[in-house]
Amino acid sequence: MVNNDQLYKGLIWSAIDKFSIIGIQIVFEILMARILSPKEYGLMGMLLVVMSFTQVFIDSGFGSALIFKKDRTETDFSTAFYTSVFLGVIIYGLLFTLAPYISEFYKQNITLLIRAVGISIILNSISVIYRTRLTIIIDFKSQAKFSFFAVLLSGVIGLVLAYMGYGIWALIFQNILLAFFNMLFLFINLKWLPNLEFSKKSFLELFNYGSKLLYASIINSIYINFNSILLGKFYSTKSLGIYTKSFQFTIFPVTIFTGILQRVFFPYLVKFQDNYDGLYSHLNKYNKVIFIILLPIITLAVLFSNVLIPFVLSDQWSEMTKPFNILLIATLFYPLIVMNMNIFQVIGKTSRFLFVEILTKITGLAITLYCYRYGLVGICIGILTQFIIQYLITSYFVANSLKKSFYKTINIFLYFLLSVVIYLISNYILSTSEAFFLKVAIVFLFIAVSYGIIYQRLYGRQILNAYLMVKKKYKK
C-alpha cells in the first residue's frame, strides 16, 4: 500500500523526471527550430499523427490494469509484457504496409519516413511494462535518471544531424534514439526479465479492465490528432508545422506536467476506492494546485508571446503567436479533464470512463468539423472550446459518480474568469503610450498582487500557519 511519504517522494522525483525532460527538450526544440523550417516540422507533424495513433495499442490498458490490480503476480507481468511486444510487432508490420497509402492521403512523399520512425513503436512496446513496474512501487527516481540521459543523448545527436543538414531526418533519428535509449536504460538497470509463460486467465483479467481504457485511448487519439489530419490534408504543410510547434510548446508540456501528478496519484488514490469523500477531497486539492501553478504562468506568457516567440524561435515563426496563445489558454483545462477521467479508473468504473470519453470526443469532433473551415486559428479556438466543454461534462459525471454537488465541483472555474479580467487589465496597461519597461513593471506588480489575493483566498489559512511556524522557530 502506498503511504504519504512514498507519495511525496514520488511527486518530487516524478517532477524532477518530467521537468528535467521538459527543460532539455525545450532547449533542443528551440535550437532545432532555429535551424529547421515550419515546413519540415509540418512533415514531422504528419508522422507524429501516425505514431500517436499506433502507440495507443501498445499498452492496451494493461499498464493501468496492473496498477489497479492489488494481487498482481509475475505471471501477470509476463503476460502483459508479451502482449505488448506482440502488438508492437504487429502494428509496425501494418504501418510498414500502409505507409504508401498514408503518403498518398497527404500527397507527400513520406513512405520511407513513416517506415523509419515506426521502428520506435517496437522499442516502446518493450519499455511499457518496465515503466509500469517502477510506477507501481512509485520509483520515479530511477525513471528520472533513465529519461534524463535518454533525452539528452537523443537530443544532442538530433541537433548535430540538424546542423549537418539532415533536415527532417534529424527529427526522425531523434525520435527513434529517444525510444531506444529509454528501452536500453530500463532493461539494464531494472534487472528484470519476464518469465517464459503466458496465462490466458491473466490476459483476460487484465484485458477486462484495460480494454475499456484501450477503446477510450483510441477515441482520444483520433480526437487529438484530428486537427493535424485536417491541417495536413486541406491546408499547407507550413500551417501544420506552426500548429505542431504551438502544440509542442503549450499542450505537450502540460500533458507532461499532468503525467507527473497522474502517475503518482493513481496508485495512491487506489486505496480510496471505497472512500468517495476522500477521493472528492483529493480531487479538489488537485484542481487548486493546478490553478495555483498554471494561472500566472499562462497570463504572463500570453501577454508577452508576440515578443518572445520571434526572439526565441526567429522571425520565421512569428505567425505562431495567435495559435500559441489560444492553445496555451486551453491547457489550463487539460489537467482537470485528465484528473476527472482518472477518478473513473480509481473507482473501477471503466465503462463509465468509456461512455464519457465517447460523449466528450463526439462533441469535440463536431466542434472541430465546424471550426476547421476558418483555418489554423479557427481550429485552435475550437480546441479551447472543446476543452472547456469537456471539463464541464467530465465534472458533471464525476460529481454524479461520487454523489457530490456538480456546482461545488466546478466552483474553481471562478478563478479562471478572474484570470481573464487580470489579463484584460494587464493588456490595457501594455497598450498605453507609457515607456515600455515602466509598463512591464506595472503589469508584473499588478499580476503579483492579483494572484497573491487569489492564493490567499485558496490557501490563506495554510500560508498563515506556515508563517507562524517559521516566526516561532526564528524566535527560538
mmCIF file of C-alpha atoms in Angstrom, residues 107-456:
data_model
loop_
_atom_site.group_PDB
_atom_site.id
_atom_site.type_symbol
_atom_site.label_atom_id
_atom_site.label_comp_id
_atom_site.label_asym_id
_atom_site.label_seq_id
_atom_site.Cartn_x
_atom_site.Cartn_y
_atom_site.Cartn_z
ATOM 1 C CA LYS A 107 0.039 13.879 -51.091
ATOM 2 C CA GLN A 108 3.573 13.939 -49.673
ATOM 3 C CA ASN A 109 6.446 11.536 -50.330
ATOM 4 C CA ILE A 110 6.736 10.280 -46.740
ATOM 5 C CA THR A 111 6.577 6.486 -47.173
ATOM 6 C CA LEU A 112 10.199 5.904 -46.152
ATOM 7 C CA LEU A 113 9.890 8.413 -43.315
ATOM 8 C CA ILE A 114 6.886 6.574 -41.859
ATOM 9 C CA ARG A 115 8.629 3.205 -42.064
ATOM 10 C CA ALA A 116 11.719 4.615 -40.374
ATOM 11 C CA VAL A 117 10.062 6.449 -37.486
ATOM 12 C CA GLY A 118 7.793 3.448 -36.914
ATOM 13 C CA ILE A 119 10.751 1.498 -35.502
ATOM 14 C CA SER A 120 10.202 3.347 -32.222
ATOM 15 C CA ILE A 121 6.839 1.544 -31.888
ATOM 16 C CA ILE A 122 8.598 -1.764 -31.260
ATOM 17 C CA LEU A 123 11.119 -0.145 -28.906
ATOM 18 C CA ASN A 124 8.346 1.498 -26.881
ATOM 19 C CA SER A 125 6.385 -1.763 -26.694
ATOM 20 C CA ILE A 126 9.324 -3.340 -24.876
ATOM 21 C CA SER A 127 9.528 -0.483 -22.365
ATOM 22 C CA VAL A 128 5.859 -0.295 -21.297
ATOM 23 C CA ILE A 129 5.804 -2.954 -18.581
ATOM 24 C CA TYR A 130 9.242 -1.961 -17.280
ATOM 25 C CA ARG A 131 7.893 1.509 -16.583
ATOM 26 C CA THR A 132 4.737 0.027 -15.071
ATOM 27 C CA ARG A 133 6.785 -1.972 -12.549
ATOM 28 C CA LEU A 134 8.555 1.187 -11.433
ATOM 29 C CA THR A 135 5.291 3.151 -11.303
ATOM 30 C CA ILE A 136 3.627 0.567 -9.055
ATOM 31 C CA ILE A 137 6.313 0.993 -6.388
ATOM 32 C CA ILE A 138 6.435 4.770 -7.067
ATOM 33 C CA ASP A 139 10.116 4.565 -8.034
ATOM 34 C CA PHE A 140 10.366 7.719 -10.122
ATOM 35 C CA LYS A 141 13.946 8.356 -9.065
ATOM 36 C CA SER A 142 15.119 5.597 -11.423
ATOM 37 C CA GLN A 143 12.811 6.781 -14.198
ATOM 38 C CA ALA A 144 14.139 10.320 -13.757
ATOM 39 C CA LYS A 145 17.709 9.174 -14.326
ATOM 40 C CA PHE A 146 16.873 6.988 -17.318
ATOM 41 C CA SER A 147 14.701 9.597 -19.014
ATOM 42 C CA PHE A 148 17.185 12.406 -18.436
ATOM 43 C CA PHE A 149 20.060 10.662 -20.173
ATOM 44 C CA ALA A 150 17.831 9.275 -22.939
ATOM 45 C CA VAL A 151 16.530 12.758 -23.799
ATOM 46 C CA LEU A 152 19.997 14.297 -23.501
ATOM 47 C CA LEU A 153 21.741 11.768 -25.759
ATOM 48 C CA SER A 154 18.995 11.663 -28.408
ATOM 49 C CA GLY A 155 18.704 15.467 -28.354
ATOM 50 C CA VAL A 156 22.435 16.036 -28.863
ATOM 51 C CA ILE A 157 22.556 13.575 -31.766
ATOM 52 C CA GLY A 158 19.436 15.087 -33.346
ATOM 53 C CA LEU A 159 20.847 18.604 -33.018
ATOM 54 C CA VAL A 160 24.157 17.589 -34.596
ATOM 55 C CA LEU A 161 22.310 15.982 -37.508
ATOM 56 C CA ALA A 162 20.212 19.131 -37.955
ATOM 57 C CA TYR A 163 23.344 21.303 -38.093
ATOM 58 C CA MET A 164 24.811 18.880 -40.644
ATOM 59 C CA GLY A 165 21.823 19.492 -42.919
ATOM 60 C CA TYR A 166 19.859 16.264 -42.489
ATOM 61 C CA GLY A 167 16.576 18.190 -42.165
ATOM 62 C CA ILE A 168 13.563 16.030 -41.347
ATOM 63 C CA TRP A 169 15.817 13.008 -40.770
ATOM 64 C CA ALA A 170 17.337 14.766 -37.769
ATOM 65 C CA LEU A 171 13.887 14.773 -36.130
ATOM 66 C CA ILE A 172 13.263 11.141 -37.068
ATOM 67 C CA PHE A 173 16.563 9.873 -35.673
ATOM 68 C CA GLN A 174 15.990 11.904 -32.515
ATOM 69 C CA ASN A 175 12.603 10.198 -32.069
ATOM 70 C CA ILE A 176 13.971 6.673 -32.647
ATOM 71 C CA LEU A 177 17.011 7.179 -30.422
ATOM 72 C CA LEU A 178 14.863 8.521 -27.584
ATOM 73 C CA ALA A 179 12.823 5.285 -27.602
ATOM 74 C CA PHE A 180 15.981 3.165 -27.915
ATOM 75 C CA PHE A 181 17.872 4.779 -25.024
ATOM 76 C CA ASN A 182 14.792 4.645 -22.792
ATOM 77 C CA MET A 183 14.415 0.931 -23.504
ATOM 78 C CA LEU A 184 18.142 0.265 -23.036
ATOM 79 C CA PHE A 185 18.450 2.036 -19.681
ATOM 80 C CA LEU A 186 15.297 0.409 -18.316
ATOM 81 C CA PHE A 187 16.451 -3.054 -19.412
ATOM 82 C CA ILE A 188 19.969 -2.695 -17.992
ATOM 83 C CA ASN A 189 19.052 -1.086 -14.670
ATOM 84 C CA LEU A 190 15.764 -2.722 -13.727
ATOM 85 C CA LYS A 191 17.296 -6.211 -13.777
ATOM 86 C CA TRP A 192 14.003 -7.873 -14.673
ATOM 87 C CA LEU A 193 13.174 -10.456 -17.308
ATOM 88 C CA PRO A 194 9.684 -11.859 -17.910
ATOM 89 C CA ASN A 195 9.013 -15.490 -17.121
ATOM 90 C CA LEU A 196 8.631 -17.843 -20.034
ATOM 91 C CA GLU A 197 4.885 -18.132 -19.528
ATOM 92 C CA PHE A 198 1.716 -16.649 -20.914
ATOM 93 C CA SER A 199 -1.507 -17.036 -18.963
ATOM 94 C CA LYS A 200 -4.816 -16.860 -20.762
ATOM 95 C CA LYS A 201 -6.554 -16.303 -17.424
ATOM 96 C CA SER A 202 -4.230 -13.405 -16.583
ATOM 97 C CA PHE A 203 -4.688 -11.930 -20.043
ATOM 98 C CA LEU A 204 -8.479 -11.985 -19.759
ATOM 99 C CA GLU A 205 -8.443 -10.451 -16.268
ATOM 100 C CA LEU A 206 -6.151 -7.611 -17.320
ATOM 101 C CA PHE A 207 -7.921 -7.094 -20.626
ATOM 102 C CA ASN A 208 -11.328 -6.976 -18.932
ATOM 103 C CA TYR A 209 -10.178 -3.864 -17.048
ATOM 104 C CA GLY A 210 -7.847 -2.429 -19.664
ATOM 105 C CA SER A 211 -9.996 -2.931 -22.774
ATOM 106 C CA LYS A 212 -12.305 -0.051 -21.884
ATOM 107 C CA LEU A 213 -9.263 2.174 -21.428
ATOM 108 C CA LEU A 214 -7.903 0.965 -24.771
ATOM 109 C CA TYR A 215 -11.109 1.872 -26.600
ATOM 110 C CA ALA A 216 -11.097 5.246 -24.858
ATOM 111 C CA SER A 217 -7.432 5.784 -25.823
ATOM 112 C CA ILE A 218 -8.191 5.024 -29.477
ATOM 113 C CA ILE A 219 -11.039 7.538 -29.457
ATOM 114 C CA ASN A 220 -8.859 10.089 -27.662
ATOM 115 C CA SER A 221 -6.012 9.598 -30.151
ATOM 116 C CA ILE A 222 -8.304 10.140 -33.127
ATOM 117 C CA TYR A 223 -9.715 13.190 -31.404
ATOM 118 C CA ILE A 224 -6.343 14.748 -30.524
ATOM 119 C CA ASN A 225 -4.839 14.140 -33.958
ATOM 120 C CA PHE A 226 -7.909 15.061 -35.986
ATOM 121 C CA ASN A 227 -6.792 18.686 -36.153
ATOM 122 C CA SER A 228 -3.390 17.716 -37.525
ATOM 123 C CA ILE A 229 -5.035 15.434 -40.086
ATOM 124 C CA LEU A 230 -7.293 18.252 -41.316
ATOM 125 C CA LEU A 231 -4.429 20.758 -41.478
ATOM 126 C CA GLY A 232 -2.154 18.296 -43.258
ATOM 127 C CA LYS A 233 -4.854 17.336 -45.752
ATOM 128 C CA PHE A 234 -6.555 20.668 -46.534
ATOM 129 C CA TYR A 235 -4.002 23.332 -45.603
ATOM 130 C CA SER A 236 -0.319 23.950 -46.235
ATOM 131 C CA THR A 237 2.491 21.947 -44.666
ATOM 132 C CA LYS A 238 3.658 25.220 -43.119
ATOM 133 C CA SER A 239 0.330 25.641 -41.296
ATOM 134 C CA LEU A 240 0.668 22.132 -39.886
ATOM 135 C CA GLY A 241 4.246 22.940 -38.866
ATOM 136 C CA ILE A 242 3.128 26.061 -36.974
ATOM 137 C CA TYR A 243 0.354 24.072 -35.292
ATOM 138 C CA THR A 244 2.774 21.273 -34.389
ATOM 139 C CA LYS A 245 5.257 23.695 -32.834
ATOM 140 C CA SER A 246 2.463 25.557 -30.989
ATOM 141 C CA PHE A 247 1.251 22.224 -29.647
ATOM 142 C CA GLN A 248 4.773 21.278 -28.547
ATOM 143 C CA PHE A 249 5.174 24.464 -26.534
ATOM 144 C CA THR A 250 1.695 24.500 -24.962
ATOM 145 C CA ILE A 251 -0.376 21.338 -24.678
ATOM 146 C CA PHE A 252 2.563 18.920 -24.768
ATOM 147 C CA PRO A 253 4.374 20.370 -21.704
ATOM 148 C CA VAL A 254 1.096 20.438 -19.777
ATOM 149 C CA THR A 255 0.443 16.776 -20.638
ATOM 150 C CA ILE A 256 3.873 16.042 -19.173
ATOM 151 C CA PHE A 257 3.089 18.135 -16.090
ATOM 152 C CA THR A 258 -0.231 16.309 -15.737
ATOM 153 C CA GLY A 259 1.579 12.990 -16.030
ATOM 154 C CA ILE A 260 3.721 13.969 -13.036
ATOM 155 C CA LEU A 261 0.656 14.126 -10.830
ATOM 156 C CA GLN A 262 -1.409 11.440 -12.510
ATOM 157 C CA ARG A 263 1.094 8.593 -12.446
ATOM 158 C CA VAL A 264 1.826 9.270 -8.750
ATOM 159 C CA PHE A 265 -1.740 9.951 -7.623
ATOM 160 C CA PHE A 266 -3.288 6.973 -9.437
ATOM 161 C CA PRO A 267 -1.549 4.241 -7.383
ATOM 162 C CA TYR A 268 -2.011 6.415 -4.280
ATOM 163 C CA LEU A 269 -5.726 7.055 -4.809
ATOM 164 C CA VAL A 270 -6.449 3.379 -5.429
ATOM 165 C CA LYS A 271 -6.559 2.923 -1.632
ATOM 166 C CA PHE A 272 -9.531 5.364 -1.597
ATOM 167 C CA GLN A 273 -11.546 3.180 -3.994
ATOM 168 C CA ASP A 274 -14.382 2.870 -1.483
ATOM 169 C CA ASN A 275 -13.926 6.255 0.195
ATOM 170 C CA TYR A 276 -15.724 8.732 -2.043
ATOM 171 C CA ASP A 277 -15.314 11.609 0.428
ATOM 172 C CA GLY A 278 -11.548 11.107 0.380
ATOM 173 C CA LEU A 279 -11.456 10.945 -3.412
ATOM 174 C CA TYR A 280 -13.528 14.103 -3.736
ATOM 175 C CA SER A 281 -11.277 15.923 -1.285
ATOM 176 C CA HIS A 282 -8.165 14.944 -3.236
ATOM 177 C CA LEU A 283 -9.805 15.964 -6.497
ATOM 178 C CA ASN A 284 -10.486 19.470 -5.201
ATOM 179 C CA LYS A 285 -6.950 19.788 -3.806
ATOM 180 C CA TYR A 286 -5.527 18.711 -7.152
ATOM 181 C CA ASN A 287 -7.595 21.299 -9.026
ATOM 182 C CA LYS A 288 -6.406 24.058 -6.717
ATOM 183 C CA VAL A 289 -2.761 23.071 -7.208
ATOM 184 C CA ILE A 290 -3.228 23.184 -10.979
ATOM 185 C CA PHE A 291 -4.654 26.690 -10.870
ATOM 186 C CA ILE A 292 -2.023 27.959 -8.451
ATOM 187 C CA ILE A 293 0.797 26.827 -10.720
ATOM 188 C CA LEU A 294 -0.621 27.477 -14.190
ATOM 189 C CA LEU A 295 -2.722 30.660 -13.959
ATOM 190 C CA PRO A 296 0.056 33.277 -13.561
ATOM 191 C CA ILE A 297 2.366 31.457 -15.983
ATOM 192 C CA ILE A 298 -0.276 31.377 -18.708
ATOM 193 C CA THR A 299 -1.279 35.003 -18.127
ATOM 194 C CA LEU A 300 2.316 36.257 -18.479
ATOM 195 C CA ALA A 301 3.082 34.021 -21.473
ATOM 196 C CA VAL A 302 0.016 35.215 -23.404
ATOM 197 C CA LEU A 303 0.781 38.858 -22.631
ATOM 198 C CA PHE A 304 4.360 38.727 -23.952
ATOM 199 C CA SER A 305 4.190 35.950 -26.591
ATOM 200 C CA ASN A 306 4.314 38.421 -29.508
ATOM 201 C CA VAL A 307 7.767 39.470 -28.317
ATOM 202 C CA LEU A 308 9.095 36.155 -27.020
ATOM 203 C CA ILE A 309 8.267 33.872 -29.974
ATOM 204 C CA PRO A 310 10.168 35.808 -32.700
ATOM 205 C CA PHE A 311 13.030 36.438 -30.265
ATOM 206 C CA VAL A 312 13.396 32.804 -29.175
ATOM 207 C CA LEU A 313 12.490 30.905 -32.351
ATOM 208 C CA SER A 314 13.346 33.526 -35.028
ATOM 209 C CA ASP A 315 11.048 35.615 -37.249
ATOM 210 C CA GLN A 316 10.024 32.655 -39.440
ATOM 211 C CA TRP A 317 7.811 31.521 -36.526
ATOM 212 C CA SER A 318 6.079 34.888 -35.926
ATOM 213 C CA GLU A 319 2.767 33.513 -37.304
ATOM 214 C CA MET A 320 2.728 31.142 -34.361
ATOM 215 C CA THR A 321 1.677 33.838 -31.849
ATOM 216 C CA LYS A 322 -2.139 33.565 -32.132
ATOM 217 C CA PRO A 323 -2.316 29.737 -32.225
ATOM 218 C CA PHE A 324 0.154 29.611 -29.336
ATOM 219 C CA ASN A 325 -1.921 31.959 -27.171
ATOM 220 C CA ILE A 326 -5.204 30.152 -27.791
ATOM 221 C CA LEU A 327 -3.746 26.689 -27.128
ATOM 222 C CA LEU A 328 -1.958 27.989 -24.046
ATOM 223 C CA ILE A 329 -5.255 29.092 -22.505
ATOM 224 C CA ALA A 330 -6.760 25.705 -23.392
ATOM 225 C CA THR A 331 -4.015 23.902 -21.454
ATOM 226 C CA LEU A 332 -5.429 25.165 -18.179
ATOM 227 C CA PHE A 333 -8.368 22.763 -18.507
ATOM 228 C CA TYR A 334 -6.458 19.705 -19.734
ATOM 229 C CA PRO A 335 -5.147 18.555 -16.315
ATOM 230 C CA LEU A 336 -8.595 18.961 -14.801
ATOM 231 C CA ILE A 337 -10.141 16.790 -17.518
ATOM 232 C CA VAL A 338 -7.493 14.101 -17.075
ATOM 233 C CA MET A 339 -7.934 14.015 -13.303
ATOM 234 C CA ASN A 340 -11.704 13.734 -13.674
ATOM 235 C CA MET A 341 -11.261 10.774 -16.020
ATOM 236 C CA ASN A 342 -8.705 9.301 -13.647
ATOM 237 C CA ILE A 343 -11.347 9.122 -10.907
ATOM 238 C CA PHE A 344 -13.387 6.667 -13.004
ATOM 239 C CA GLN A 345 -10.349 4.362 -13.223
ATOM 240 C CA VAL A 346 -9.711 4.596 -9.487
ATOM 241 C CA ILE A 347 -13.254 3.536 -8.555
ATOM 242 C CA GLY A 348 -13.231 0.841 -11.238
ATOM 243 C CA LYS A 349 -15.978 2.358 -13.401
ATOM 244 C CA THR A 350 -14.198 1.860 -16.714
ATOM 245 C CA SER A 351 -17.499 1.504 -18.572
ATOM 246 C CA ARG A 352 -18.482 4.995 -17.459
ATOM 247 C CA PHE A 353 -14.972 6.127 -18.361
ATOM 248 C CA LEU A 354 -15.556 4.869 -21.906
ATOM 249 C CA PHE A 355 -19.039 6.409 -22.101
ATOM 250 C CA VAL A 356 -17.803 9.847 -21.016
ATOM 251 C CA GLU A 357 -14.836 9.584 -23.368
ATOM 252 C CA ILE A 358 -17.120 8.848 -26.314
ATOM 253 C CA LEU A 359 -19.537 11.634 -25.365
ATOM 254 C CA THR A 360 -16.840 14.314 -24.983
ATOM 255 C CA LYS A 361 -14.967 13.273 -28.106
ATOM 256 C CA ILE A 362 -18.082 13.243 -30.301
ATOM 257 C CA THR A 363 -18.785 16.755 -29.055
ATOM 258 C CA GLY A 364 -15.190 17.771 -29.707
ATOM 259 C CA LEU A 365 -15.089 16.343 -33.230
ATOM 260 C CA ALA A 366 -18.315 18.167 -34.097
ATOM 261 C CA ILE A 367 -16.755 21.448 -32.945
ATOM 262 C CA THR A 368 -13.592 20.714 -34.956
ATOM 263 C CA LEU A 369 -15.549 19.977 -38.128
ATOM 264 C CA TYR A 370 -17.296 23.306 -37.759
ATOM 265 C CA CYS A 371 -14.159 25.328 -36.960
ATOM 266 C CA TYR A 372 -11.653 23.875 -39.477
ATOM 267 C CA ARG A 373 -13.112 25.993 -42.308
ATOM 268 C CA TYR A 374 -11.681 29.035 -40.522
ATOM 269 C CA GLY A 375 -8.113 27.805 -40.818
ATOM 270 C CA LEU A 376 -5.434 27.349 -38.193
ATOM 271 C CA VAL A 377 -6.747 29.991 -35.772
ATOM 272 C CA GLY A 378 -10.284 28.596 -36.098
ATOM 273 C CA ILE A 379 -9.075 25.096 -35.223
ATOM 274 C CA CYS A 380 -7.261 26.421 -32.147
ATOM 275 C CA ILE A 381 -10.386 28.290 -30.982
ATOM 276 C CA GLY A 382 -12.261 25.039 -31.474
ATOM 277 C CA ILE A 383 -9.771 23.223 -29.224
ATOM 278 C CA LEU A 384 -10.215 25.819 -26.485
ATOM 279 C CA THR A 385 -13.998 25.487 -26.731
ATOM 280 C CA GLN A 386 -13.724 21.699 -26.624
ATOM 281 C CA PHE A 387 -11.552 21.713 -23.507
ATOM 282 C CA ILE A 388 -13.959 23.950 -21.603
ATOM 283 C CA ILE A 389 -16.949 21.786 -22.570
ATOM 284 C CA GLN A 390 -15.051 18.578 -21.736
ATOM 285 C CA TYR A 391 -14.168 19.939 -18.316
ATOM 286 C CA LEU A 392 -17.834 20.685 -17.591
ATOM 287 C CA ILE A 393 -19.051 17.294 -18.877
ATOM 288 C CA THR A 394 -16.439 15.226 -17.016
ATOM 289 C CA SER A 395 -17.002 17.254 -13.843
ATOM 290 C CA TYR A 396 -20.725 16.521 -14.021
ATOM 291 C CA PHE A 397 -20.263 12.758 -14.324
ATOM 292 C CA VAL A 398 -17.567 12.655 -11.642
ATOM 293 C CA ALA A 399 -19.827 14.557 -9.248
ATOM 294 C CA ASN A 400 -22.633 12.139 -10.106
ATOM 295 C CA SER A 401 -20.408 9.073 -9.575
ATOM 296 C CA LEU A 402 -19.110 10.339 -6.218
ATOM 297 C CA LYS A 403 -22.573 11.609 -5.203
ATOM 298 C CA LYS A 404 -21.332 15.173 -4.792
ATOM 299 C CA SER A 405 -22.533 18.609 -5.910
ATOM 300 C CA PHE A 406 -21.714 19.466 -9.525
ATOM 301 C CA TYR A 407 -21.618 23.195 -8.761
ATOM 302 C CA LYS A 408 -19.131 22.711 -5.921
ATOM 303 C CA THR A 409 -17.013 20.583 -8.241
ATOM 304 C CA ILE A 410 -16.645 23.398 -10.785
ATOM 305 C CA ASN A 411 -16.528 26.378 -8.398
ATOM 306 C CA ILE A 412 -12.815 26.730 -9.147
ATOM 307 C CA PHE A 413 -13.913 27.861 -12.631
ATOM 308 C CA LEU A 414 -14.432 31.252 -10.995
ATOM 309 C CA TYR A 415 -10.654 31.715 -10.754
ATOM 310 C CA PHE A 416 -10.340 31.233 -14.499
ATOM 311 C CA LEU A 417 -12.815 34.061 -15.051
ATOM 312 C CA LEU A 418 -10.833 36.243 -12.632
ATOM 313 C CA SER A 419 -7.698 35.494 -14.660
ATOM 314 C CA VAL A 420 -9.448 36.716 -17.797
ATOM 315 C CA VAL A 421 -10.132 40.012 -16.027
ATOM 316 C CA ILE A 422 -6.489 40.208 -14.855
ATOM 317 C CA TYR A 423 -5.320 39.601 -18.429
ATOM 318 C CA LEU A 424 -7.614 42.248 -19.919
ATOM 319 C CA ILE A 425 -6.467 44.896 -17.434
ATOM 320 C CA SER A 426 -2.794 43.956 -17.952
ATOM 321 C CA ASN A 427 -3.187 44.043 -21.732
ATOM 322 C CA TYR A 428 -4.770 47.510 -21.485
ATOM 323 C CA ILE A 429 -1.816 48.755 -19.425
ATOM 324 C CA LEU A 430 0.620 47.427 -22.048
ATOM 325 C CA SER A 431 -1.343 49.153 -24.841
ATOM 326 C CA THR A 432 -0.898 52.622 -23.325
ATOM 327 C CA SER A 433 1.739 55.078 -24.556
ATOM 328 C CA GLU A 434 3.922 54.923 -21.441
ATOM 329 C CA ALA A 435 7.568 53.736 -21.517
ATOM 330 C CA PHE A 436 7.820 50.018 -22.248
ATOM 331 C CA PHE A 437 9.839 48.991 -19.179
ATOM 332 C CA LEU A 438 7.588 51.044 -16.894
ATOM 333 C CA LYS A 439 4.514 49.316 -18.342
ATOM 334 C CA VAL A 440 6.128 45.906 -17.878
ATOM 335 C CA ALA A 441 6.992 46.708 -14.249
ATOM 336 C CA ILE A 442 3.430 47.861 -13.547
ATOM 337 C CA VAL A 443 1.972 44.744 -15.172
ATOM 338 C CA PHE A 444 4.229 42.395 -13.176
ATOM 339 C CA LEU A 445 3.316 44.198 -9.953
ATOM 340 C CA PHE A 446 -0.395 44.083 -10.775
ATOM 341 C CA ILE A 447 -0.264 40.360 -11.606
ATOM 342 C CA ALA A 448 1.732 39.565 -8.453
ATOM 343 C CA VAL A 449 -0.777 41.394 -6.241
ATOM 344 C CA SER A 450 -3.795 39.909 -8.042
ATOM 345 C CA TYR A 451 -2.651 36.307 -7.809
ATOM 346 C CA GLY A 452 -1.411 36.922 -4.284
ATOM 347 C CA ILE A 453 -5.004 37.710 -3.351
ATOM 348 C CA ILE A 454 -6.218 34.562 -5.140
ATOM 349 C CA TYR A 455 -3.645 32.415 -3.322
ATOM 350 C CA GLN A 456 -4.658 33.964 -0.025
#
